[in-house]
């Protein structure tokens, strides 16, 4: 007896579906050993290689680093945070991580900044998280408020256009103020007048690795200016005129360009040509400045002071959304010796959604070689390969 054609079609479909089901169950498992093996930017992510302490002079803890030591080995440095009162619990979480992995050995002071007075709750919770001294500072209005040459109507119109194009925080005036303050005003606060070195720490970040040397002394003793962990591309929609303004500045001050600069990193158009084009000649590569260990003498230099003032008068901190990360990074890439910029590959760090997680027995809580635990497309935001190409891994 012949089988009806519709029934034969159904039987064939059932066989196909069954075969597909069996394939899904028994298909070979990809030979992946960790997130680093899936990495798109390197043949092998350098954080997968065994990581030790940096070369050079290293100073260990001693009784001279005790919180109340009079004859101390601590230098003029501070852990620095711009933070709101309502972020106190997230700030304490960050503090506990850094105290556990590093600062309980060295007891460097914490300096907190806010555009309003800190609450007693904030002071009580943060001071309880460390044995080191804590300082609570109010940002002067003249450092925080938009400068007098910023037109509020133009800001509102520009912010609306930026928001329509998908730029985050475009209409949030406080975000623009924060970027400007972090770019060129934090180191001018009277509380930091006698401080040279800083380590920026934000709420809700994580530190994963024990660090057994004085990071500030490492910077000083080995002639370093700036230290980073993560190096990313920025959104070119936030800064379309930042590089053109920089070019104008360089035309007026060609002598500020350092002979061993990293300008090729700043203007690279090979890895992300679309970014370079949209940013009018800037690669958008930047050191992710939520982690930075720096020498404020660089920001206080004449070259950087002139550069920041030029940018400030151009208005891009408000009419666009110039961030402190690209501003700092461009200045470092142009005006500083690139050998004085250090990748802290041994410091495990996370600021959502990116990691720096080295292969070291001193690290726990992160996955070696993992750049991000977010969407796969986030891997293309990594600009470390370009930095390593032009400046090395020092």
Short mmCIF file of C-alpha atoms in Angstrom, two decimals:
data_model
loop_
_atom_site.label_atom_id
_atom_site.label_comp_id
_atom_site.label_asym_id
_atom_site.label_seq_id
_atom_site.Cartn_x
_atom_site.Cartn_y
_atom_site.Cartn_z
CA UNK A 1 0.00 0.00 0.00
CA UNK A 2 1.46 3.38 -1.02
CA UNK A 3 2.15 5.95 1.72
CA UNK A 4 0.48 9.29 1.19
CA UNK A 5 2.86 12.09 0.10
CA UNK A 6 2.12 14.41 3.08
CA UNK A 7 2.85 11.55 5.48
CA UNK A 8 6.15 10.78 3.73
CA UNK A 9 7.15 14.43 4.08
CA UNK A 10 6.38 14.38 7.79
CA UNK A 11 8.44 11.22 8.27
CA UNK A 12 11.41 12.78 6.44
CA UNK A 13 11.16 15.90 8.59
CA UNK A 14 11.10 13.77 11.74
CA UNK A 15 14.25 11.92 10.64
CA UNK A 16 16.05 15.21 9.93
CA UNK A 17 15.06 16.64 13.31
CA UNK A 18 16.20 13.47 15.09
CA UNK A 19 19.59 13.57 13.35
CA UNK A 20 19.99 17.24 14.31
CA UNK A 21 19.13 16.38 17.92
CA UNK A 22 21.72 13.61 18.03
CA UNK A 23 24.36 15.91 16.52
CA UNK A 24 23.77 18.53 19.21
CA UNK A 25 24.31 15.89 21.90
CA UNK A 26 27.35 14.13 20.46
CA UNK A 27 29.11 16.91 18.50
CA UNK A 28 32.80 17.40 19.44
CA UNK A 29 33.49 19.81 22.29
CA UNK A 30 35.67 22.76 21.22
CA UNK A 31 39.13 22.60 22.74
CA UNK A 32 38.88 25.82 24.76
CA UNK A 33 40.85 26.02 27.99
CA UNK A 34 39.81 29.47 29.12
CA UNK A 35 38.63 32.89 27.91
CA UNK A 36 42.13 33.73 26.75
CA UNK A 37 41.98 30.99 24.11
CA UNK A 38 38.97 32.65 22.53
CA UNK A 39 40.75 35.98 22.37
CA UNK A 40 40.57 37.81 19.06
CA UNK A 41 43.26 40.49 19.49
CA UNK A 42 46.36 38.42 20.17
CA UNK A 43 47.73 35.09 19.05
CA UNK A 44 48.08 34.64 22.80
CA UNK A 45 46.93 37.15 25.40
CA UNK A 46 50.03 38.24 27.37
CA UNK A 47 48.16 37.91 30.67
CA UNK A 48 48.17 34.14 30.06
CA UNK A 49 51.95 34.10 30.42
CA UNK A 50 53.35 33.68 33.94
CA UNK A 51 53.47 37.11 35.56
CA UNK A 52 55.83 38.20 38.31
CA UNK A 53 56.75 41.54 39.78
CA UNK A 54 58.08 44.30 37.53
CA UNK A 55 61.78 44.67 36.96
CA UNK A 56 63.61 47.43 38.72
CA UNK A 57 63.94 48.71 42.27
CA UNK A 58 61.23 47.38 44.60
CA UNK A 59 60.70 48.44 48.21
CA UNK A 60 59.09 45.99 50.66
CA UNK A 61 57.01 46.68 53.73
CA UNK A 62 58.63 47.21 57.13
CA UNK A 63 57.84 48.77 60.49
CA UNK A 64 58.55 52.11 58.80
CA UNK A 65 55.23 51.67 56.99
CA UNK A 66 53.22 51.32 60.21
CA UNK A 67 50.21 53.69 60.32
CA UNK A 68 51.74 55.79 63.11
CA UNK A 69 55.37 55.61 61.92
CA UNK A 70 57.10 58.96 62.41
CA UNK A 71 60.25 58.14 60.45
CA UNK A 72 58.29 56.60 57.59
CA UNK A 73 59.27 55.17 54.22
CA UNK A 74 56.04 56.41 52.70
CA UNK A 75 56.50 59.10 50.10
CA UNK A 76 54.19 62.03 49.30
CA UNK A 77 51.37 59.96 47.81
CA UNK A 78 47.69 59.21 48.37
CA UNK A 79 44.89 56.91 47.30
CA UNK A 80 42.38 59.23 45.67
CA UNK A 81 38.63 58.92 45.09
CA UNK A 82 35.97 61.21 43.69
CA UNK A 83 32.83 59.77 45.24
CA UNK A 84 29.27 60.64 46.30
CA UNK A 85 27.84 60.04 49.74
CA UNK A 86 25.32 57.54 48.39
CA UNK A 87 28.17 55.45 46.95
CA UNK A 88 29.67 54.76 50.37
CA UNK A 89 29.03 51.00 50.41
CA UNK A 90 30.49 50.52 46.94
CA UNK A 91 33.46 52.68 47.95
CA UNK A 92 34.03 50.58 51.07
CA UNK A 93 33.93 47.44 48.91
CA UNK A 94 36.72 48.86 46.71
CA UNK A 95 38.69 49.93 49.78
CA UNK A 96 38.49 46.49 51.36
CA UNK A 97 39.85 44.88 48.20
CA UNK A 98 42.78 47.27 47.91
CA UNK A 99 43.50 47.18 51.64
CA UNK A 100 43.50 43.37 51.61
CA UNK A 101 45.76 43.04 48.57
CA UNK A 102 48.11 45.98 49.13
CA UNK A 103 47.53 48.93 51.42
CA UNK A 104 47.36 47.13 54.77
CA UNK A 105 51.12 46.61 54.25
CA UNK A 106 51.94 50.23 53.41
CA UNK A 107 49.16 52.36 54.97
CA UNK A 108 49.07 55.18 52.45
CA UNK A 109 46.38 57.77 53.23
CA UNK A 110 43.03 57.95 51.48
CA UNK A 111 41.80 61.30 50.13
CA UNK A 112 38.11 61.54 49.22
CA UNK A 113 36.64 64.36 47.13
CA UNK A 114 33.02 65.43 46.72
CA UNK A 115 31.23 68.49 45.41
CA UNK A 116 29.10 68.47 48.59
CA UNK A 117 30.09 67.86 52.20
CA UNK A 118 30.64 64.25 53.18
CA UNK A 119 28.15 62.80 55.64
CA UNK A 120 29.14 61.41 59.01
CA UNK A 121 27.98 57.99 57.78
CA UNK A 122 30.40 58.18 54.85
CA UNK A 123 33.28 59.18 57.11
CA UNK A 124 32.48 56.50 59.68
CA UNK A 125 32.21 53.64 57.19
CA UNK A 126 35.26 54.54 55.11
CA UNK A 127 37.55 55.25 58.07
CA UNK A 128 36.59 51.85 59.52
CA UNK A 129 37.80 50.11 56.34
CA UNK A 130 41.46 51.13 56.76
CA UNK A 131 44.14 51.71 59.38
CA UNK A 132 45.52 54.55 57.28
CA UNK A 133 44.55 58.19 57.61
CA UNK A 134 41.48 59.42 55.74
CA UNK A 135 40.97 62.95 54.45
CA UNK A 136 37.59 64.30 53.31
CA UNK A 137 37.72 67.25 50.96
CA UNK A 138 35.15 69.56 49.41
CA UNK A 139 35.74 70.57 45.79
CA UNK A 140 35.66 74.38 45.39
CA UNK A 141 32.78 75.65 43.28
CA UNK A 142 35.22 77.36 40.92
CA UNK A 143 36.72 73.94 40.15
CA UNK A 144 33.42 72.12 39.75
CA UNK A 145 30.94 74.49 38.15
CA UNK A 146 30.83 74.97 34.38
CA UNK A 147 33.13 77.87 33.45
CA UNK A 148 31.59 81.22 32.60
CA UNK A 149 32.20 80.85 28.83
CA UNK A 150 29.94 77.80 28.55
CA UNK A 151 26.55 78.77 27.09
CA UNK A 152 23.75 76.83 28.78
CA UNK A 153 21.51 76.94 25.70
CA UNK A 154 24.27 75.57 23.47
CA UNK A 155 24.98 72.89 26.09
CA UNK A 156 21.32 71.82 26.12
CA UNK A 157 21.14 71.69 22.31
CA UNK A 158 24.42 69.82 22.03
CA UNK A 159 23.45 67.37 24.77
CA UNK A 160 20.17 66.62 23.01
CA UNK A 161 22.01 65.90 19.76
CA UNK A 162 24.55 63.69 21.56
CA UNK A 163 21.81 61.77 23.34
CA UNK A 164 19.98 61.24 20.05
CA UNK A 165 23.17 59.74 18.59
CA UNK A 166 23.42 57.31 21.51
CA UNK A 167 26.03 58.99 23.72
CA UNK A 168 25.62 58.00 27.38
CA UNK A 169 25.27 60.68 30.08
CA UNK A 170 25.05 63.38 27.41
CA UNK A 171 22.47 65.44 29.32
CA UNK A 172 23.97 64.82 32.77
CA UNK A 173 25.75 68.07 33.62
CA UNK A 174 27.49 66.48 36.61
CA UNK A 175 29.11 63.90 34.32
CA UNK A 176 30.60 66.65 32.15
CA UNK A 177 31.78 68.44 35.31
CA UNK A 178 33.37 65.24 36.60
CA UNK A 179 35.27 64.67 33.34
CA UNK A 180 36.58 68.21 33.34
CA UNK A 181 37.63 68.07 37.02
CA UNK A 182 39.41 64.74 36.56
CA UNK A 183 41.10 66.07 33.42
CA UNK A 184 42.63 69.24 34.68
CA UNK A 185 41.59 70.38 38.14
CA UNK A 186 41.85 67.60 40.74
CA UNK A 187 45.59 68.08 41.27
CA UNK A 188 45.05 71.80 41.92
CA UNK A 189 43.05 71.17 45.08
CA UNK A 190 44.80 72.73 48.10
CA UNK A 191 44.65 69.38 49.94
CA UNK A 192 47.05 67.91 47.33
CA UNK A 193 49.48 70.83 47.27
CA UNK A 194 52.19 68.79 48.99
CA UNK A 195 51.33 65.49 47.30
CA UNK A 196 53.02 64.29 44.14
CA UNK A 197 51.75 60.74 43.54
CA UNK A 198 48.20 59.38 43.44
CA UNK A 199 46.40 56.10 42.83
CA UNK A 200 42.87 56.66 41.62
CA UNK A 201 40.26 54.29 43.05
CA UNK A 202 36.57 54.26 42.16
CA UNK A 203 33.56 52.73 43.90
CA UNK A 204 32.58 49.21 42.87
CA UNK A 205 35.93 48.07 41.48
CA UNK A 206 37.83 44.93 42.42
CA UNK A 207 41.48 44.04 43.06
CA UNK A 208 42.50 40.38 42.83
CA UNK A 209 46.26 40.06 43.38
CA UNK A 210 48.55 40.47 46.36
CA UNK A 211 51.08 43.21 45.65
CA UNK A 212 54.09 43.08 47.95
CA UNK A 213 56.04 46.18 46.93
CA UNK A 214 55.37 49.89 47.40
CA UNK A 215 53.71 50.87 44.12
CA UNK A 216 54.41 54.57 44.62
CA UNK A 217 58.07 53.93 45.36
CA UNK A 218 58.22 51.74 42.26
CA UNK A 219 57.01 54.68 40.18
CA UNK A 220 59.40 57.12 41.80
CA UNK A 221 62.49 54.92 41.98
CA UNK A 222 62.14 53.63 38.42
CA UNK A 223 61.42 56.99 36.80
CA UNK A 224 57.82 56.26 35.78
CA UNK A 225 55.16 58.89 35.20
CA UNK A 226 51.95 56.94 34.71
CA UNK A 227 50.68 53.42 35.29
CA UNK A 228 47.64 51.69 33.79
CA UNK A 229 46.01 48.26 33.65
CA UNK A 230 43.42 48.50 30.85
CA UNK A 231 43.72 50.19 27.45
CA UNK A 232 40.56 50.67 25.36
CA UNK A 233 38.96 52.41 22.39
CA UNK A 234 36.57 55.27 23.12
CA UNK A 235 33.28 56.09 21.43
CA UNK A 236 34.21 58.55 18.66
CA UNK A 237 30.78 60.19 18.91
CA UNK A 238 31.83 61.65 22.26
CA UNK A 239 34.87 63.58 20.96
CA UNK A 240 34.68 64.49 17.25
CA UNK A 241 36.68 67.72 17.70
CA UNK A 242 39.15 66.65 20.41
CA UNK A 243 41.87 65.71 17.95
CA UNK A 244 41.37 68.72 15.64
CA UNK A 245 41.73 70.95 18.72
CA UNK A 246 44.85 69.02 19.70
CA UNK A 247 46.32 69.55 16.23
CA UNK A 248 45.68 73.29 16.59
CA UNK A 249 47.47 73.24 19.93
CA UNK A 250 50.45 71.32 18.53
CA UNK A 251 50.76 73.82 15.69
CA UNK A 252 51.17 76.54 18.31
CA UNK A 253 53.44 74.49 20.60
CA UNK A 254 55.47 72.02 18.51
CA UNK A 255 58.21 72.10 21.14
CA UNK A 256 55.97 70.24 23.61
CA UNK A 257 56.06 67.05 21.54
CA UNK A 258 58.43 64.58 23.22
CA UNK A 259 61.06 62.99 20.99
CA UNK A 260 60.17 59.51 22.34
CA UNK A 261 56.41 60.02 22.17
CA UNK A 262 53.67 57.49 21.41
CA UNK A 263 51.94 59.49 18.70
CA UNK A 264 51.63 56.40 16.49
CA UNK A 265 49.40 54.88 19.17
CA UNK A 266 47.39 58.09 19.36
CA UNK A 267 46.73 58.30 15.62
CA UNK A 268 46.75 54.61 14.60
CA UNK A 269 44.28 53.97 11.76
CA UNK A 270 45.01 50.30 11.11
CA UNK A 271 43.11 48.37 13.78
CA UNK A 272 39.96 50.53 13.94
CA UNK A 273 40.00 52.78 10.85
CA UNK A 274 36.34 53.64 11.38
CA UNK A 275 37.14 55.10 14.78
CA UNK A 276 40.03 57.11 13.42
CA UNK A 277 37.86 58.53 10.67
CA UNK A 278 34.96 59.46 12.95
CA UNK A 279 37.35 61.02 15.48
CA UNK A 280 39.05 62.98 12.66
CA UNK A 281 42.48 61.44 13.03
CA UNK A 282 42.48 60.10 16.60
CA UNK A 283 42.55 56.34 17.15
CA UNK A 284 40.42 56.86 20.31
CA UNK A 285 42.84 54.57 22.21
CA UNK A 286 43.11 55.55 25.85
CA UNK A 287 44.24 54.31 29.23
CA UNK A 288 41.10 53.50 31.20
CA UNK A 289 41.57 56.10 33.89
CA UNK A 290 39.32 54.64 36.58
CA UNK A 291 42.62 52.94 37.43
CA UNK A 292 45.63 55.18 37.17
CA UNK A 293 48.77 55.63 39.22
CA UNK A 294 50.30 58.92 38.33
CA UNK A 295 52.81 61.65 38.96
CA UNK A 296 50.92 64.92 39.40
CA UNK A 297 54.05 66.82 38.40
CA UNK A 298 53.21 65.82 34.83
CA UNK A 299 49.72 67.34 35.06
CA UNK A 300 51.25 70.40 36.72
CA UNK A 301 53.79 70.84 33.92
CA UNK A 302 53.59 73.84 31.61
CA UNK A 303 52.88 71.63 28.60
CA UNK A 304 49.86 69.96 30.18
CA UNK A 305 48.60 73.16 31.79
CA UNK A 306 48.64 74.92 28.42
CA UNK A 307 47.01 71.92 26.72
CA UNK A 308 44.22 71.64 29.27
CA UNK A 309 43.51 75.37 29.14
CA UNK A 310 43.31 75.20 25.35
CA UNK A 311 40.83 72.34 25.50
CA UNK A 312 38.86 73.97 28.29
CA UNK A 313 38.36 77.16 26.29
CA UNK A 314 37.30 75.10 23.25
CA UNK A 315 34.25 73.92 25.21
CA UNK A 316 34.35 70.23 24.35
CA UNK A 317 34.00 69.06 27.93
CA UNK A 318 30.43 70.39 27.75
CA UNK A 319 29.43 70.77 24.09
CA UNK A 320 30.75 67.28 23.39
CA UNK A 321 31.57 64.69 26.06
CA UNK A 322 35.32 64.70 26.28
CA UNK A 323 36.43 62.32 29.00
CA UNK A 324 39.44 62.57 31.26
CA UNK A 325 40.72 59.22 29.91
CA UNK A 326 41.26 60.37 26.30
CA UNK A 327 42.50 63.79 27.42
CA UNK A 328 45.05 62.29 29.80
CA UNK A 329 46.03 59.63 27.27
CA UNK A 330 46.57 62.00 24.35
CA UNK A 331 48.70 64.26 26.55
CA UNK A 332 50.79 61.33 27.78
CA UNK A 333 51.12 59.97 24.25
CA UNK A 334 52.39 63.30 22.94
CA UNK A 335 54.24 65.08 25.74
CA UNK A 336 55.82 62.25 27.74
CA UNK A 337 58.56 59.70 27.12
CA UNK A 338 56.61 56.52 26.33
CA UNK A 339 59.12 54.45 28.32
CA UNK A 340 57.85 56.20 31.46
CA UNK A 341 54.35 54.77 31.00
CA UNK A 342 53.97 51.42 32.77
CA UNK A 343 51.52 48.56 32.28
CA UNK A 344 50.80 47.07 35.72
CA UNK A 345 50.29 43.60 34.36
CA UNK A 346 50.72 42.13 37.86
CA UNK A 347 47.82 44.06 39.42
CA UNK A 348 44.56 42.17 38.99
CA UNK A 349 41.75 44.65 38.47
CA UNK A 350 38.14 44.89 37.35
CA UNK A 351 35.90 47.79 36.51
CA UNK A 352 32.73 46.44 34.92
CA UNK A 353 32.85 45.07 32.26
CA UNK A 354 36.67 44.75 31.81
CA UNK A 355 39.44 42.89 33.65
CA UNK A 356 43.18 42.77 33.94
CA UNK A 357 43.79 39.26 35.29
CA UNK A 358 47.41 38.02 35.28
CA UNK A 359 48.67 34.47 35.48
CA UNK A 360 50.09 34.56 38.99
CA UNK A 361 49.76 32.49 42.17
CA UNK A 362 49.24 35.81 43.95
CA UNK A 363 45.86 36.27 42.22
CA UNK A 364 42.48 34.82 43.07
CA UNK A 365 38.91 35.66 42.14
CA UNK A 366 39.41 36.37 38.43
CA UNK A 367 39.97 34.21 35.34
CA UNK A 368 43.46 34.42 33.84
CA UNK A 369 43.41 35.98 30.38
CA UNK A 370 39.83 37.17 30.61
CA UNK A 371 39.35 40.68 29.24
CA UNK A 372 35.60 40.77 29.83
CA UNK A 373 32.75 38.65 31.07
CA UNK A 374 30.35 40.69 28.95
CA UNK A 375 29.28 40.33 25.33
CA UNK A 376 31.81 38.91 22.86
CA UNK A 377 31.88 42.15 20.83
CA UNK A 378 33.52 43.92 23.80
CA UNK A 379 36.82 42.22 22.89
CA UNK A 380 37.25 44.53 19.94
CA UNK A 381 37.40 47.48 22.34
CA UNK A 382 40.84 46.38 23.56
CA UNK A 383 43.63 48.71 22.44
CA UNK A 384 46.47 46.96 24.27
CA UNK A 385 47.76 45.37 21.04
CA UNK A 386 48.28 48.81 19.52
CA UNK A 387 50.02 50.13 22.63
CA UNK A 388 52.30 47.09 22.79
CA UNK A 389 53.05 47.42 19.08
CA UNK A 390 54.28 51.00 19.36
CA UNK A 391 55.44 51.28 22.98
CA UNK A 392 56.14 47.75 24.21
CA UNK A 393 55.01 46.13 27.46
CA UNK A 394 57.15 48.13 29.89
#
